[in-house]
PDB file of C-alpha atoms and ligand atoms in Angstrom:
ATOM      1  CA  MET A 191     -14.084-164.613-118.357  1.00 95.00           C
ATOM      2  CA  ARG A 192     -16.445-163.272-115.683  1.00 97.00           C
ATOM      3  CA  ILE A 193     -17.919-159.930-115.869  1.00 98.00           C
ATOM      4  CA  TYR A 194     -19.109-158.431-112.543  1.00 98.00           C
ATOM      5  CA  GLN A 195     -21.300-155.454-112.826  1.00 98.00           C
ATOM      6  CA  ALA A 196     -21.171-152.621-110.269  1.00 98.00           C
ATOM      7  CA  LYS A 197     -23.346-149.607-110.131  1.00 98.00           C
ATOM      8  CA  ASP A 198     -20.601-146.984-109.788  1.00 98.00           C
ATOM      9  CA  TYR A 199     -16.942-146.400-109.100  1.00 98.00           C
ATOM     10  CA  ASN A 200     -17.091-147.078-105.290  1.00 98.00           C
ATOM     11  CA  GLU A 201     -19.062-150.492-105.803  1.00 98.00           C
ATOM     12  CA  MET A 202     -16.422-151.391-108.477  1.00 98.00           C
ATOM     13  CA  SER A 203     -13.698-150.618-106.208  1.00 98.00           C
ATOM     14  CA  ARG A 204     -15.105-152.592-103.368  1.00 98.00           C
ATOM     15  CA  LYS A 205     -15.754-155.771-105.443  1.00 98.00           C
ATOM     16  CA  ALA A 206     -12.142-155.468-106.759  1.00 98.00           C
ATOM     17  CA  ALA A 207     -10.703-155.090-103.315  1.00 98.00           C
ATOM     18  CA  ASN A 208     -12.795-158.033-102.399  1.00 98.00           C
ATOM     19  CA  ILE A 209     -11.157-160.231-105.134  1.00 98.00           C
ATOM     20  CA  ILE A 210      -7.701-159.064-104.078  1.00 98.00           C
ATOM     21  CA  SER A 211      -8.412-159.730-100.345  1.00 98.00           C
ATOM     22  CA  ALA A 212      -9.661-163.236-101.215  1.00 98.00           C
ATOM     23  CA  GLN A 213      -6.314-163.888-102.990  1.00 98.00           C
ATOM     24  CA  VAL A 214      -4.287-162.648 -99.982  1.00 98.00           C
ATOM     25  CA  ILE A 215      -6.398-164.574 -97.483  1.00 98.00           C
ATOM     26  CA  MET A 216      -6.240-167.748 -99.562  1.00 98.00           C
ATOM     27  CA  LYS A 217      -2.483-167.383-100.198  1.00 98.00           C
ATOM     28  CA  PRO A 218      -0.802-165.102 -97.700  1.00 98.00           C
ATOM     29  CA  ASP A 219       2.479-165.070 -99.717  1.00 98.00           C
ATOM     30  CA  ALA A 220       0.584-164.020-102.954  1.00 98.00           C
ATOM     31  CA  VAL A 221       2.464-162.200-105.543  1.00 98.00           C
ATOM     32  CA  LEU A 222       0.117-159.201-106.576  1.00 99.00           C
ATOM     33  CA  GLY A 223       0.591-157.384-110.012  1.00 98.00           C
ATOM     34  CA  LEU A 224      -0.322-153.770-109.355  1.00 98.00           C
ATOM     35  CA  ALA A 225      -1.254-150.777-111.503  1.00 98.00           C
ATOM     36  CA  THR A 226      -1.246-147.044-110.995  1.00 97.00           C
ATOM     37  CA  GLY A 227      -3.806-144.475-112.535  1.00 94.00           C
ATOM     38  CA  SER A 228      -7.328-143.424-111.199  1.00 95.00           C
ATOM     39  CA  SER A 229      -9.060-146.672-111.655  1.00 97.00           C
ATOM     40  CA  PRO A 230      -7.285-148.565-108.845  1.00 98.00           C
ATOM     41  CA  LEU A 231      -7.458-145.616-106.324  1.00 98.00           C
ATOM     42  CA  GLY A 232     -10.619-146.748-104.713  1.00 98.00           C
ATOM     43  CA  THR A 233      -9.523-150.328-104.566  1.00 98.00           C
ATOM     44  CA  TYR A 234      -6.387-149.381-102.849  1.00 98.00           C
ATOM     45  CA  ARG A 235      -8.242-147.056-100.250  1.00 98.00           C
ATOM     46  CA  GLN A 236     -10.630-150.202 -99.498  1.00 98.00           C
ATOM     47  CA  LEU A 237      -7.566-152.475 -99.037  1.00 98.00           C
ATOM     48  CA  ILE A 238      -5.800-149.968 -96.643  1.00 98.00           C
ATOM     49  CA  ASP A 239      -9.068-149.653 -94.721  1.00 98.00           C
ATOM     50  CA  TRP A 240      -9.395-153.569 -94.348  1.00 98.00           C
ATOM     51  CA  TYR A 241      -5.822-153.649 -93.303  1.00 98.00           C
ATOM     52  CA  ARG A 242      -6.270-151.086 -90.702  1.00 98.00           C
ATOM     53  CA  LYS A 243      -9.238-152.920 -89.299  1.00 98.00           C
ATOM     54  CA  GLY A 244      -6.983-155.849 -88.945  1.00 98.00           C
ATOM     55  CA  ASP A 245      -8.816-157.886 -91.665  1.00 97.00           C
ATOM     56  CA  LEU A 246      -5.838-158.070 -94.008  1.00 98.00           C
ATOM     57  CA  ASP A 247      -2.087-158.960 -93.526  1.00 98.00           C
ATOM     58  CA  PHE A 248       0.424-158.154 -96.369  1.00 98.00           C
ATOM     59  CA  SER A 249       3.449-159.081 -94.378  1.00 98.00           C
ATOM     60  CA  GLU A 250       4.283-162.121 -96.709  1.00 98.00           C
ATOM     61  CA  VAL A 251       2.896-160.404 -99.784  1.00 98.00           C
ATOM     62  CA  HIS A 252       5.252-159.509-102.769  1.00 98.00           C
ATOM     63  CA  THR A 253       4.163-156.858-105.386  1.00 99.00           C
ATOM     64  CA  VAL A 254       5.144-156.230-109.023  1.00 98.00           C
ATOM     65  CA  ASN A 255       4.095-153.122-110.686  1.00 98.00           C
ATOM     66  CA  LEU A 256       3.171-152.915-114.269  1.00 98.00           C
ATOM     67  CA  ASP A 257       5.181-149.772-115.391  1.00 97.00           C
ATOM     68  CA  GLU A 258       7.297-146.875-114.600  1.00 97.00           C
ATOM     69  CA  TYR A 259       8.412-143.664-116.416  1.00 96.00           C
ATOM     70  CA  LYS A 260      11.989-143.796-117.587  1.00 97.00           C
ATOM     71  CA  GLY A 261      14.039-140.958-116.217  1.00 95.00           C
ATOM     72  CA  LEU A 262      11.932-140.252-113.023  1.00 95.00           C
ATOM     73  CA  SER A 263      13.483-140.845-109.723  1.00 95.00           C
ATOM     74  CA  PRO A 264      11.355-142.488-106.949  1.00 96.00           C
ATOM     75  CA  SER A 265      11.183-139.210-105.109  1.00 96.00           C
ATOM     76  CA  ASN A 266       9.540-137.520-108.168  1.00 95.00           C
ATOM     77  CA  PRO A 267       5.807-136.985-107.288  1.00 94.00           C
ATOM     78  CA  GLN A 268       4.818-137.930-110.907  1.00 94.00           C
ATOM     79  CA  SER A 269       6.767-141.276-110.680  1.00 96.00           C
ATOM     80  CA  TYR A 270       4.626-144.459-110.345  1.00 97.00           C
ATOM     81  CA  TYR A 271       6.931-145.520-107.339  1.00 98.00           C
ATOM     82  CA  TYR A 272       5.781-142.260-105.572  1.00 98.00           C
ATOM     83  CA  PHE A 273       2.169-143.078-106.458  1.00 97.00           C
ATOM     84  CA  MET A 274       2.415-146.443-105.167  1.00 98.00           C
ATOM     85  CA  GLN A 275       3.901-145.282-101.901  1.00 98.00           C
ATOM     86  CA  GLU A 276       1.260-142.574-101.436  1.00 98.00           C
ATOM     87  CA  ASN A 277      -1.790-144.603-102.366  1.00 98.00           C
ATOM     88  CA  LEU A 278      -1.093-148.148-101.204  1.00 98.00           C
ATOM     89  CA  LEU A 279       2.332-149.486-100.247  1.00 98.00           C
ATOM     90  CA  GLY A 280       3.200-146.856 -97.610  1.00 98.00           C
ATOM     91  CA  HIS A 281      -0.125-147.456 -95.818  1.00 98.00           C
ATOM     92  CA  ILE A 282       0.018-151.314 -95.383  1.00 98.00           C
ATOM     93  CA  ASN A 283       2.568-153.798 -93.846  1.00 98.00           C
ATOM     94  CA  VAL A 284       4.158-155.007 -97.014  1.00 98.00           C
ATOM     95  CA  LYS A 285       7.851-155.198 -96.650  1.00 98.00           C
ATOM     96  CA  PRO A 286       9.566-152.599 -98.924  1.00 98.00           C
ATOM     97  CA  GLU A 287      12.003-155.215 -99.995  1.00 98.00           C
ATOM     98  CA  ASN A 288       9.099-157.324-101.281  1.00 98.00           C
ATOM     99  CA  THR A 289       7.827-154.611-103.574  1.00 98.00           C
ATOM    100  CA  ASN A 290       9.027-154.196-107.198  1.00 98.00           C
ATOM    101  CA  ILE A 291       8.592-151.472-109.743  1.00 98.00           C
ATOM    102  CA  PRO A 292      10.838-150.946-112.895  1.00 98.00           C
ATOM    103  CA  ASN A 293      13.719-148.692-112.146  1.00 98.00           C
ATOM    104  CA  GLY A 294      13.064-145.502-113.857  1.00 97.00           C
ATOM    105  CA  LEU A 295      16.712-144.252-113.388  1.00 98.00           C
ATOM    106  CA  GLU A 296      18.152-147.132-115.181  1.00 98.00           C
ATOM    107  CA  THR A 297      19.476-145.917-118.596  1.00 97.00           C
ATOM    108  CA  ASP A 298      20.389-149.439-119.870  1.00 98.00           C
ATOM    109  CA  GLU A 299      17.071-150.484-121.239  1.00 97.00           C
ATOM    110  CA  ALA A 300      18.118-154.120-121.899  1.00 98.00           C
ATOM    111  CA  LEU A 301      19.451-154.632-118.479  1.00 98.00           C
ATOM    112  CA  GLU A 302      16.464-153.182-116.776  1.00 98.00           C
ATOM    113  CA  CYS A 303      13.952-155.068-118.830  1.00 98.00           C
ATOM    114  CA  SER A 304      15.823-158.445-118.228  1.00 98.00           C
ATOM    115  CA  ARG A 305      16.113-157.627-114.558  1.00 98.00           C
ATOM    116  CA  TYR A 306      12.482-157.095-114.278  1.00 98.00           C
ATOM    117  CA  ASN A 307      11.516-160.176-116.196  1.00 98.00           C
ATOM    118  CA  ASP A 308      13.745-162.138-113.799  1.00 98.00           C
ATOM    119  CA  ILE A 309      12.245-160.663-110.791  1.00 98.00           C
ATOM    120  CA  ILE A 310       8.844-161.913-111.970  1.00 98.00           C
ATOM    121  CA  LYS A 311      10.122-165.357-112.793  1.00 98.00           C
ATOM    122  CA  LYS A 312      12.056-165.743-109.439  1.00 98.00           C
ATOM    123  CA  LEU A 313       8.865-164.851-107.645  1.00 98.00           C
ATOM    124  CA  GLY A 314       7.245-167.883-109.460  1.00 98.00           C
ATOM    125  CA  GLY A 315       4.899-165.721-111.557  1.00 98.00           C
ATOM    126  CA  ILE A 316       2.107-163.280-110.663  1.00 98.00           C
ATOM    127  CA  ASP A 317      -1.055-164.712-108.765  1.00 98.00           C
ATOM    128  CA  ILE A 318      -3.193-161.849-109.686  1.00 98.00           C
ATOM    129  CA  GLN A 319      -2.774-158.906-111.974  1.00 98.00           C
ATOM    130  CA  LEU A 320      -4.645-155.879-111.524  1.00 98.00           C
ATOM    131  CA  LEU A 321      -5.276-153.825-114.748  1.00 98.00           C
ATOM    132  CA  GLY A 322      -6.872-150.592-115.648  1.00 97.00           C
ATOM    133  CA  ILE A 323      -7.642-150.110-119.397  1.00 97.00           C
ATOM    134  CA  GLY A 324      -6.774-146.966-121.491  1.00 93.00           C
ATOM    135  CA  ASN A 325      -9.280-145.135-123.634  1.00 92.00           C
ATOM    136  CA  ASN A 326      -7.530-146.806-126.551  1.00 91.00           C
ATOM    137  CA  ALA A 327      -7.661-150.198-124.758  1.00 96.00           C
ATOM    138  CA  HIS A 328      -3.887-150.132-123.710  1.00 94.00           C
ATOM    139  CA  ILE A 329      -2.820-152.185-120.503  1.00 97.00           C
ATOM    140  CA  GLY A 330       0.164-151.280-118.950  1.00 96.00           C
ATOM    141  CA  PHE A 331       1.987-149.151-121.473  1.00 94.00           C
ATOM    142  CA  ASN A 332       1.256-151.652-124.195  1.00 95.00           C
ATOM    143  CA  GLU A 333      -0.207-149.285-126.708  1.00 92.00           C
ATOM    144  CA  PRO A 334      -2.029-150.235-129.929  1.00 93.00           C
ATOM    145  CA  GLY A 335       0.448-151.442-132.406  1.00 93.00           C
ATOM    146  CA  ASP A 336       1.194-154.130-135.045  1.00 93.00           C
ATOM    147  CA  ALA A 337       2.417-156.736-132.715  1.00 94.00           C
ATOM    148  CA  PHE A 338       1.917-157.886-128.930  1.00 95.00           C
ATOM    149  CA  GLU A 339       5.066-156.930-127.058  1.00 88.00           C
ATOM    150  CA  LYS A 340       6.190-160.015-125.101  1.00 91.00           C
ATOM    151  CA  GLY A 341       8.269-159.068-122.009  1.00 97.00           C
ATOM    152  CA  THR A 342       9.207-156.017-120.256  1.00 98.00           C
ATOM    153  CA  HIS A 343      10.215-153.438-122.741  1.00 97.00           C
ATOM    154  CA  CYS A 344      10.937-149.749-123.040  1.00 97.00           C
ATOM    155  CA  VAL A 345       8.106-147.725-124.746  1.00 95.00           C
ATOM    156  CA  ARG A 346       8.379-144.443-126.475  1.00 93.00           C
ATOM    157  CA  LEU A 347       5.229-142.529-125.202  1.00 89.00           C
ATOM    158  CA  THR A 348       2.801-141.214-127.911  1.00 84.00           C
ATOM    159  CA  GLU A 349       2.727-137.446-128.491  1.00 86.00           C
ATOM    160  CA  ASN A 350      -0.772-137.561-127.108  1.00 78.00           C
ATOM    161  CA  THR A 351       0.508-138.900-123.675  1.00 81.00           C
ATOM    162  CA  ILE A 352       3.411-136.583-123.610  1.00 88.00           C
ATOM    163  CA  GLN A 353       1.159-133.653-124.060  1.00 87.00           C
ATOM    164  CA  ALA A 354      -1.443-134.957-121.573  1.00 80.00           C
ATOM    165  CA  ASN A 355       1.324-135.388-118.963  1.00 84.00           C
ATOM    166  CA  SER A 356       2.807-131.990-119.591  1.00 87.00           C
ATOM    167  CA  ARG A 357       0.426-130.536-117.098  1.00 88.00           C
ATOM    168  CA  PHE A 358       2.086-132.297-114.230  1.00 87.00           C
ATOM    169  CA  PHE A 359       5.475-130.842-115.074  1.00 89.00           C
ATOM    170  CA  SER A 360       6.995-127.205-114.955  1.00 89.00           C
ATOM    171  CA  SER A 361       8.428-127.567-118.443  1.00 90.00           C
ATOM    172  CA  MET A 362       8.065-129.778-121.522  1.00 90.00           C
ATOM    173  CA  ASP A 363      11.757-130.951-121.128  1.00 89.00           C
ATOM    174  CA  GLU A 364      10.927-132.683-117.887  1.00 89.00           C
ATOM    175  CA  VAL A 365       8.041-134.701-119.282  1.00 92.00           C
ATOM    176  CA  PRO A 366       9.125-138.298-119.675  1.00 95.00           C
ATOM    177  CA  ARG A 367       9.422-139.556-123.264  1.00 95.00           C
ATOM    178  CA  TYR A 368       9.736-143.238-122.471  1.00 96.00           C
ATOM    179  CA  ALA A 369       8.440-145.728-119.928  1.00 96.00           C
ATOM    180  CA  TYR A 370       9.273-149.274-118.896  1.00 98.00           C
ATOM    181  CA  SER A 371       6.275-151.641-119.082  1.00 98.00           C
ATOM    182  CA  MET A 372       5.661-155.225-118.564  1.00 98.00           C
ATOM    183  CA  GLY A 373       4.827-156.946-121.773  1.00 98.00           C
ATOM    184  CA  ILE A 374       1.712-158.855-122.907  1.00 98.00           C
ATOM    185  CA  GLN A 375       3.302-162.123-122.015  1.00 97.00           C
ATOM    186  CA  ASN A 376       4.149-161.004-118.517  1.00 98.00           C
ATOM    187  CA  ILE A 377       0.476-160.100-118.095  1.00 98.00           C
ATOM    188  CA  MET A 378      -0.929-163.228-119.683  1.00 98.00           C
ATOM    189  CA  GLU A 379       1.256-165.439-117.578  1.00 98.00           C
ATOM    190  CA  ALA A 380      -0.511-164.241-114.454  1.00 98.00           C
ATOM    191  CA  ARG A 381      -2.706-166.940-112.974  1.00 98.00           C
ATOM    192  CA  TYR A 382      -5.535-164.430-112.634  1.00 98.00           C
ATOM    193  CA  ILE A 383      -6.281-161.013-114.129  1.00 98.00           C
ATOM    194  CA  LEU A 384      -8.607-158.506-112.602  1.00 98.00           C
ATOM    195  CA  LEU A 385      -9.492-155.762-115.120  1.00 99.00           C
ATOM    196  CA  ILE A 386     -11.430-152.719-113.752  1.00 98.00           C
ATOM    197  CA  ALA A 387     -13.122-150.052-115.727  1.00 98.00           C
ATOM    198  CA  SER A 388     -15.244-147.090-114.649  1.00 98.00           C
ATOM    199  CA  GLY A 389     -16.914-144.352-116.612  1.00 98.00           C
ATOM    200  CA  ALA A 390     -18.345-143.803-120.065  1.00 98.00           C
ATOM    201  CA  ALA A 391     -15.022-142.916-121.562  1.00 96.00           C
ATOM    202  CA  LYS A 392     -14.050-146.608-121.153  1.00 97.00           C
ATOM    203  CA  ALA A 393     -17.233-148.134-122.810  1.00 98.00           C
ATOM    204  CA  GLN A 394     -15.871-148.370-126.211  1.00 98.00           C
ATOM    205  CA  ALA A 395     -12.538-149.756-125.152  1.00 97.00           C
ATOM    206  CA  LEU A 396     -14.209-152.271-122.954  1.00 98.00           C
ATOM    207  CA  TYR A 397     -16.497-153.460-125.600  1.00 98.00           C
ATOM    208  CA  ASN A 398     -13.710-153.761-128.142  1.00 98.00           C
ATOM    209  CA  ALA A 399     -11.404-155.538-125.570  1.00 98.00           C
ATOM    210  CA  LEU A 400     -13.985-158.141-124.498  1.00 98.00           C
ATOM    211  CA  PHE A 401     -16.078-158.628-127.594  1.00 98.00           C
ATOM    212  CA  GLY A 402     -14.160-157.335-130.644  1.00 98.00           C
ATOM    213  CA  PRO A 403     -11.473-159.166-132.621  1.00 98.00           C
ATOM    214  CA  ILE A 404      -8.245-160.145-130.826  1.00 98.00           C
ATOM    215  CA  THR A 405      -5.646-157.828-132.356  1.00 98.00           C
ATOM    216  CA  PRO A 406      -2.597-155.784-131.188  1.00 97.00           C
ATOM    217  CA  ALA A 407      -4.522-152.679-132.467  1.00 97.00           C
ATOM    218  CA  VAL A 408      -6.642-153.412-129.299  1.00 97.00           C
ATOM    219  CA  PRO A 409      -4.065-154.597-126.753  1.00 97.00           C
ATOM    220  CA  ALA A 410      -6.625-155.565-124.089  1.00 98.00           C
ATOM    221  CA  SER A 411      -8.298-157.837-126.540  1.00 98.00           C
ATOM    222  CA  ILE A 412      -5.674-160.540-125.866  1.00 98.00           C
ATOM    223  CA  LEU A 413      -7.371-160.960-122.367  1.00 98.00           C
ATOM    224  CA  GLN A 414     -10.003-162.931-124.227  1.00 98.00           C
ATOM    225  CA  LEU A 415      -7.475-165.738-124.526  1.00 98.00           C
ATOM    226  CA  HIS A 416      -6.738-165.937-120.835  1.00 98.00           C
ATOM    227  CA  PRO A 417      -8.386-168.616-118.773  1.00 98.00           C
ATOM    228  CA  ASN A 418      -9.112-166.710-115.694  1.00 98.00           C
ATOM    229  CA  VAL A 419     -10.100-163.083-116.162  1.00 98.00           C
ATOM    230  CA  PHE A 420     -12.408-161.168-113.667  1.00 98.00           C
ATOM    231  CA  VAL A 421     -13.754-157.876-115.105  1.00 98.00           C
ATOM    232  CA  VAL A 422     -15.231-155.609-112.693  1.00 98.00           C
ATOM    233  CA  ALA A 423     -16.857-152.490-114.440  1.00 98.00           C
ATOM    234  CA  ASP A 424     -19.485-149.907-113.552  1.00 98.00           C
ATOM    235  CA  THR A 425     -22.750-149.327-115.443  1.00 98.00           C
ATOM    236  CA  ASP A 426     -21.118-146.468-117.524  1.00 98.00           C
ATOM    237  CA  ALA A 427     -18.115-148.538-118.650  1.00 98.00           C
ATOM    238  CA  LEU A 428     -20.520-151.370-119.501  1.00 98.00           C
ATOM    239  CA  SER A 429     -22.996-149.295-121.199  1.00 98.00           C
ATOM    240  CA  LEU A 430     -21.944-150.103-124.916  1.00 98.00           C
ATOM    241  CA  ILE A 431     -21.749-153.991-124.078  1.00 98.00           C
ATOM    242  CA  LYS A 432     -25.227-153.782-122.578  1.00 98.00           C
ATOM    243  CA  GLU A 433     -26.564-151.647-125.420  1.00 97.00           C
ATOM    244  CA  LYS A 434     -25.479-154.540-127.842  1.00 97.00           C
ATOM    245  CA  GLY A 435     -27.503-157.120-125.710  1.00 96.00           C
ATOM    246  CA  LEU A 436     -24.054-158.950-124.727  1.00 96.00           C
ATOM    247  CA  LEU A 437     -24.656-158.735-121.031  1.00 93.00           C
TER     248      LEU A 437
HETATM  249  C1  F6R B 740      -1.128-147.853-114.990  1.00 91.94           C
HETATM  250  C2  F6R B 740      -1.202-148.332-116.329  1.00 91.94           C
HETATM  251  C3  F6R B 740      -2.277-147.873-117.270  1.00 91.94           C
HETATM  252  C4  F6R B 740      -3.674-147.538-116.718  1.00 91.94           C
HETATM  253  C5  F6R B 740      -4.630-146.994-117.837  1.00 91.94           C
HETATM  254  C6  F6R B 740      -5.879-146.426-117.268  1.00 91.94           C
HETATM  255  O1  F6R B 740      -0.184-148.461-114.366  1.00 91.94           O
HETATM  256  O2  F6R B 740      -0.430-149.203-116.693  1.00 91.94           O
HETATM  257  O3  F6R B 740      -2.485-148.915-118.274  1.00 91.94           O
HETATM  258  O4  F6R B 740      -4.087-148.513-116.124  1.00 91.94           O
HETATM  259  O5  F6R B 740      -3.904-145.914-118.632  1.00 91.94           O
HETATM  260  O6  F6R B 740      -5.659-145.327-116.442  1.00 91.94           O
HETATM  261  P1  F6R B 740      -6.835-144.720-115.598  1.00 91.94           P
HETATM  262  O7  F6R B 740      -7.010-145.711-114.463  1.00 91.94           O
HETATM  263  O8  F6R B 740      -6.145-143.540-114.937  1.00 91.94           O
HETATM  264  O9  F6R B 740      -7.993-144.457-116.467  1.00 91.94           O
END
């Protein structure tokens, strides 16, 4: 595992975008595993900028996203499909048919999970998987639990998450209760992992994930077993690790 220190969110984003760019330049038909959330926004902005300047070409790239809310259509502004169009995919020359995200409208969970696992397999696996980390060290929608979930699965969102998400919806009834998420095995099979973290709110999770015991209670701790992990984090996110003299 390599930890790259950045002074702030912008520097973290630029370094992460550099790593993804290197992957795309070295392997123009790379399979990029992508994430949503606030962490990758700056990385995506930087990639779009380099694409516009002519430095990057995504025409042969394939993408697979980590997760999607169950029950939300792609046109719903809260869907991860919508997020990806708005913040990356709609601004670069990736072919729409080469982009993949779990289908939130599929009600047959077993069918959707096996379809998504098959997509990843048929693409020959993920070259580099971009990950954010939750305050509780979740990755994708793999929440702390008693066991690591293997493949793509349907997750019941925690009450906390449902409450937190309710601010984006006009009524409680509209707030998704479930999500489809890649499992830990899908993530661990990626050839490279790029974990990004910014802000003091991530400091404890990052310390637990990188230096604590490997346990499903800290889902990101499994990354310690992956042979090729790049962590790009800013000073605030690394504060606890530094305080303990581990960096
Ligand atoms: C997003 C995802 C989540 C986020 C995590 C961090 O697709 O799967 O695991 O990466 O919740 O979210 P932010 O970046 O908003 O702090």
